[in-house]
PDB file of C-alpha atoms in Angstrom:
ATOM      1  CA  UNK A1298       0.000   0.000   0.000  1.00  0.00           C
ATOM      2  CA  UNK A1299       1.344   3.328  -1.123  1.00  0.00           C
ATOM      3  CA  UNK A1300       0.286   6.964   0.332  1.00  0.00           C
ATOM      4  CA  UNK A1301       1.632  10.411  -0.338  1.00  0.00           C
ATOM      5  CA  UNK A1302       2.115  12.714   1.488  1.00  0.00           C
ATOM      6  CA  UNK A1303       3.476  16.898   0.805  1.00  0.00           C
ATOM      7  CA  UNK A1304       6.561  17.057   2.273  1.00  0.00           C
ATOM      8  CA  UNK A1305      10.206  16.791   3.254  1.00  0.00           C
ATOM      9  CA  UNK A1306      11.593  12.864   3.277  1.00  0.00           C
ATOM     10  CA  UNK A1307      14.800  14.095   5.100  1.00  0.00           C
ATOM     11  CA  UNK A1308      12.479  16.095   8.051  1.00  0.00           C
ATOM     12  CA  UNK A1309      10.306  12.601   7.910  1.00  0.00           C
ATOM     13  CA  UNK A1310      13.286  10.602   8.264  1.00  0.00           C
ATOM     14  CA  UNK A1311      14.581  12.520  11.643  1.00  0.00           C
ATOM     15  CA  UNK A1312      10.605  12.075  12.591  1.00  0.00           C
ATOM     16  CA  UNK A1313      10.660   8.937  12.356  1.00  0.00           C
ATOM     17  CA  UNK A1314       8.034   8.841  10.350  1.00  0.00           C
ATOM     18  CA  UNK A1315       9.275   4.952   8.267  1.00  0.00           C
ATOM     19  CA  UNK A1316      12.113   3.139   9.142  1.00  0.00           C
ATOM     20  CA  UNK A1317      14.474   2.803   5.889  1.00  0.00           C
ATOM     21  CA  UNK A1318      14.859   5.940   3.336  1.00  0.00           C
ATOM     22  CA  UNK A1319      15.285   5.201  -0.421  1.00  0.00           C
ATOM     23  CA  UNK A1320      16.572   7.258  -2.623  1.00  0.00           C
ATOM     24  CA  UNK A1321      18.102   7.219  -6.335  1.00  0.00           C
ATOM     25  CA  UNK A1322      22.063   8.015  -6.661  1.00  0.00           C
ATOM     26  CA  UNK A1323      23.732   7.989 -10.082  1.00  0.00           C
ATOM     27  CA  UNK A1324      26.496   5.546  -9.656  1.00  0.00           C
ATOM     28  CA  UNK A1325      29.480   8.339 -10.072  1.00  0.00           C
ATOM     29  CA  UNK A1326      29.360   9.031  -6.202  1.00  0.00           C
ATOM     30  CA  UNK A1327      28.111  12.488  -6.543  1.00  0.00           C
ATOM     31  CA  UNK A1328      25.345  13.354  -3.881  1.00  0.00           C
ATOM     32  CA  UNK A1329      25.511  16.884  -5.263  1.00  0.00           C
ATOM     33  CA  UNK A1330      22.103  17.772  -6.266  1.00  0.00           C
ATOM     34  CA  UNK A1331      18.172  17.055  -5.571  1.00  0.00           C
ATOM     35  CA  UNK A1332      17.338  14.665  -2.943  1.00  0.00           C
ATOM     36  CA  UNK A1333      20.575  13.260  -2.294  1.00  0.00           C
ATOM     37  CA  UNK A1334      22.391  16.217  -1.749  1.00  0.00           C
ATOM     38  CA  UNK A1335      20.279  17.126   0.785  1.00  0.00           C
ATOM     39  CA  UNK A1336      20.337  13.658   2.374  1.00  0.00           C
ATOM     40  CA  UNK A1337      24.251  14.093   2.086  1.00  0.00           C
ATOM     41  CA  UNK A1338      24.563  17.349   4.116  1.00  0.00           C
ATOM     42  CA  UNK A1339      22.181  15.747   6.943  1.00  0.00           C
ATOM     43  CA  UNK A1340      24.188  13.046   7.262  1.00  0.00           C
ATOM     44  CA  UNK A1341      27.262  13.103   5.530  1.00  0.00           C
ATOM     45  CA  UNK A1342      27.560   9.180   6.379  1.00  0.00           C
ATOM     46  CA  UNK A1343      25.600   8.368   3.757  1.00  0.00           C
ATOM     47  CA  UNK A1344      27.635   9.800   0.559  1.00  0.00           C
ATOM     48  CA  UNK A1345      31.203   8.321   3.153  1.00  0.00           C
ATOM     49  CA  UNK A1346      29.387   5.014   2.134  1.00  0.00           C
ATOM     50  CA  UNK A1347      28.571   5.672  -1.569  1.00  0.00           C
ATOM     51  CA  UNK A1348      32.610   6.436  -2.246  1.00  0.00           C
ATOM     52  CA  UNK A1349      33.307   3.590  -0.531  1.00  0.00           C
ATOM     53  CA  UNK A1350      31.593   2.050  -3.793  1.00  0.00           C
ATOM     54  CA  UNK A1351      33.708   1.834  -7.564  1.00  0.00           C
ATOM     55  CA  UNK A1352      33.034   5.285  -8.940  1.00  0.00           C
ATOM     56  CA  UNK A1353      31.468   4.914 -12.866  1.00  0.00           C
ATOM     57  CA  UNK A1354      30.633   1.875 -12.669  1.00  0.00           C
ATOM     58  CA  UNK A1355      27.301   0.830 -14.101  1.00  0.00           C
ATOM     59  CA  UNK A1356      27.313  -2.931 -12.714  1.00  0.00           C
ATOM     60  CA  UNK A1357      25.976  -1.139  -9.836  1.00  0.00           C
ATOM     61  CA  UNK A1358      22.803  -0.196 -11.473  1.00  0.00           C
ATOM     62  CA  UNK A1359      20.399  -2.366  -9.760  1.00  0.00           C
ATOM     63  CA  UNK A1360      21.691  -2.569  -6.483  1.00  0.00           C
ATOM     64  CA  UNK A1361      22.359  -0.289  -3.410  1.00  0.00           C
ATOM     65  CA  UNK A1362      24.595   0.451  -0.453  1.00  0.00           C
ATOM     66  CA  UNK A1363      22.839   1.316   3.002  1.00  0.00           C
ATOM     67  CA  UNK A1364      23.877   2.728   6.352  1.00  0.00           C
ATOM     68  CA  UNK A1365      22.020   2.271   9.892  1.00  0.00           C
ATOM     69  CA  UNK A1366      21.701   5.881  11.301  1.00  0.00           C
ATOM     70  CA  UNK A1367      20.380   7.221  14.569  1.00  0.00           C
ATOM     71  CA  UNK A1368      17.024   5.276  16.336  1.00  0.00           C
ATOM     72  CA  UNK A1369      18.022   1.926  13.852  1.00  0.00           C
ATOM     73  CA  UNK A1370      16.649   3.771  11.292  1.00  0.00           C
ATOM     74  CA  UNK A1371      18.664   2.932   7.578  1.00  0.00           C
ATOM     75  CA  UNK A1372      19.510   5.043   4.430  1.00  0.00           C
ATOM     76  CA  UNK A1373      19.236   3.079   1.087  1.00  0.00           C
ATOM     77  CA  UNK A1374      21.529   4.701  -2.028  1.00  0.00           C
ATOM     78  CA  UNK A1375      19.369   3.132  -4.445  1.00  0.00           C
ATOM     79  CA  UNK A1376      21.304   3.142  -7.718  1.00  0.00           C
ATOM     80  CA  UNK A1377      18.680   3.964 -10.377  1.00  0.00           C
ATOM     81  CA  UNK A1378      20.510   5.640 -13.065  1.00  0.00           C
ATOM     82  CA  UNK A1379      24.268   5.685 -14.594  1.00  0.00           C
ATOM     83  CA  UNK A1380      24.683   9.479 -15.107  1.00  0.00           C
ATOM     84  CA  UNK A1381      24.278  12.453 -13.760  1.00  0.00           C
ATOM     85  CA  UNK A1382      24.694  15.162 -16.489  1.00  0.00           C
ATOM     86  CA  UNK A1383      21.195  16.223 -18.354  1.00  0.00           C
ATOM     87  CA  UNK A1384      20.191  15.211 -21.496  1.00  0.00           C
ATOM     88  CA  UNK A1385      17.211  15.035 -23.466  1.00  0.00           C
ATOM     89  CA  UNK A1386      16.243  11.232 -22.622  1.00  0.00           C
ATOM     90  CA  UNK A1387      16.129  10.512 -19.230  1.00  0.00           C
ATOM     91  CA  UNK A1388      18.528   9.257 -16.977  1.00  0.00           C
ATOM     92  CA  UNK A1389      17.007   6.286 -14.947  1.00  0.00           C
ATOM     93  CA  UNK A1390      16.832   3.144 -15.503  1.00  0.00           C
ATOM     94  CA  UNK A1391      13.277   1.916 -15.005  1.00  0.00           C
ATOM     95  CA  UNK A1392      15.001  -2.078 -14.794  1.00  0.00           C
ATOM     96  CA  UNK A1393      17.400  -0.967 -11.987  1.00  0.00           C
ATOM     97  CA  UNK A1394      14.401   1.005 -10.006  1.00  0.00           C
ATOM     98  CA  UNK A1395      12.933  -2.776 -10.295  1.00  0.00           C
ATOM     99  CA  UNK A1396      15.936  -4.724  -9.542  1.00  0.00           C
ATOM    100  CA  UNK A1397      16.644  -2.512  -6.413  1.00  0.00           C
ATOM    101  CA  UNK A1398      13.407  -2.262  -4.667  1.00  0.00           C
ATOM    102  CA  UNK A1399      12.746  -5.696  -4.953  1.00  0.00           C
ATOM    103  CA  UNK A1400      16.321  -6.353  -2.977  1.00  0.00           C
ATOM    104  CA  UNK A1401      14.889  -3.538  -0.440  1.00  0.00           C
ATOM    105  CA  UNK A1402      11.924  -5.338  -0.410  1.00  0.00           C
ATOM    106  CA  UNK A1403      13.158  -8.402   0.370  1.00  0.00           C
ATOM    107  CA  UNK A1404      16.159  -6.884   2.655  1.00  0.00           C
ATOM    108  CA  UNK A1405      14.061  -5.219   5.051  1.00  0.00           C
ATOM    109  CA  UNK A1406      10.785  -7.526   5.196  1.00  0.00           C
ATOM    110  CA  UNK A1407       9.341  -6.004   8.581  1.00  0.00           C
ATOM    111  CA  UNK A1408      10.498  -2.067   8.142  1.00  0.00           C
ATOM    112  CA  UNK A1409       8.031   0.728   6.607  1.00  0.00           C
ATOM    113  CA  UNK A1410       9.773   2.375   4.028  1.00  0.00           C
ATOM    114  CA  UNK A1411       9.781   5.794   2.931  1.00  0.00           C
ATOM    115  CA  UNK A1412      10.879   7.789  -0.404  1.00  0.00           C
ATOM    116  CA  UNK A1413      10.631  10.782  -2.526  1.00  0.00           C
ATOM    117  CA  UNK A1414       9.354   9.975  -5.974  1.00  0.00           C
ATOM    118  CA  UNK A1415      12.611   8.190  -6.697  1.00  0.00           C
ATOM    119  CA  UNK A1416      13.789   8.256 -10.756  1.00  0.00           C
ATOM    120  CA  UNK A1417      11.652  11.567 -11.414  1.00  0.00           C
ATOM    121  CA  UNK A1418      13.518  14.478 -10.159  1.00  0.00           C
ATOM    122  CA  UNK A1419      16.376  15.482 -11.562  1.00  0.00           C
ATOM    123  CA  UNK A1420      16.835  11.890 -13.208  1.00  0.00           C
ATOM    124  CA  UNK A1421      14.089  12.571 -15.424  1.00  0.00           C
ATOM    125  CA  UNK A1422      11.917   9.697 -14.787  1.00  0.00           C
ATOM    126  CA  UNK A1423       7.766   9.512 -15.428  1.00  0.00           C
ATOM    127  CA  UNK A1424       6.339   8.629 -12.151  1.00  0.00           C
ATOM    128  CA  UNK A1425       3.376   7.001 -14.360  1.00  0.00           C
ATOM    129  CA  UNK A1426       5.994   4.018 -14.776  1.00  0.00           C
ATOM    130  CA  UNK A1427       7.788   4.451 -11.650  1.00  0.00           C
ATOM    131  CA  UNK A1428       4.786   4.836  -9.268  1.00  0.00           C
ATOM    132  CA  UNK A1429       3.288   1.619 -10.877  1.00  0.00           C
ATOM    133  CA  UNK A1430       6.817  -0.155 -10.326  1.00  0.00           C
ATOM    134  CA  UNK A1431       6.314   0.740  -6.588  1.00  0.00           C
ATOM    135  CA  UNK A1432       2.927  -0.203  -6.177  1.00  0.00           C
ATOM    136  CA  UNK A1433       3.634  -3.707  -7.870  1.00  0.00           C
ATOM    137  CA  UNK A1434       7.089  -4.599  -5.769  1.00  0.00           C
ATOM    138  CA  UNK A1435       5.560  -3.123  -2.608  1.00  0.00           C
ATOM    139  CA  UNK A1436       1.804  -4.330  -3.455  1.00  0.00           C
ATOM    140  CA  UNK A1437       1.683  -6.303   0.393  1.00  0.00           C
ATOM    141  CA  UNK A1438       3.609  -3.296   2.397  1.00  0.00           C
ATOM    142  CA  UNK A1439       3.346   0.029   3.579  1.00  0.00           C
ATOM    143  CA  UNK A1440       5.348   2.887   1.342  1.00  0.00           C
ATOM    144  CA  UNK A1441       5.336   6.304   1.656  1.00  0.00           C
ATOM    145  CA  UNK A1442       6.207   8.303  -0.962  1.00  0.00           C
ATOM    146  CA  UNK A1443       6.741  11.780  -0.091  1.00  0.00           C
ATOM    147  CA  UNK A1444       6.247  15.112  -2.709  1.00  0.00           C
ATOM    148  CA  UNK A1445       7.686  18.390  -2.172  1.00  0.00           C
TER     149      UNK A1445
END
């Protein structure tokens, strides 16, 4: 079961509003704009994790790396999409937003999960596809997908 709500995933996160934050990273170890920025200056543990990972290299499509912050509460990197530099087709990659919330999914079975509408900021993504991605992996589980 998915519900939306208006407002800030970060301030929800420190609310403890879910239990495990998802997010989309490009998989050059960036963090420097849109959602993950902002999760990287709140807690810069979470980009110290994403170098930790092989800069430019798409293999990691698909997959994620994670760190447990304050309360047991996690941060997923989700990565969703290759590059970060605009262009005129999108930049995620509807197959890895599958691949990796399926591994959330099945990672963290009894946590409530919360994200912004991953793949459709500055990745470029149609939530029309990506909303019904996270309806289908997460049909049995409570979401929340949070909209600025």
């Amino acid at each position: 079961m998915v519900t939306y709500k208006t407002g800030d995933v970060v301030e929800a996160l420190k609310n403890k509003e879910f239990d495990v934050l998802v997010h989309g990273c490009n998989c050059f170890c960036t963090m420097g704009a849109g959602v993950a920025h902002q999760i990287k200056t709140a807690y810069p543990e979470v980009w110290e994790i994403d170098k930790m990972t092989k800069r430019g290299d798409e293999t990691k499509l698909g997959t994620y790396s994670s760190i447990g912050v304050e309360d047991g509460r996690t941060i997923v990197n989700a990565y969703t999409q290759f590059d970060y530099h605009r262009t005129e087709t999108p930049n995620v990659r509807y197959k890895a937003i599958i691949d990796v919330l399926e591994k959330v999914r099945d990672d963290f079975p009894d946590k409530k999960i919360g994200m912004p509408k991953i793949g459709c900021g500055l990745a470029g993504g149609d939530w029309e596809i990506v909303g019904w991605i996270v309806e289908n992996v997460f049909k049995d589980r409570e979401v929340i997908v949070y909209e600025l």
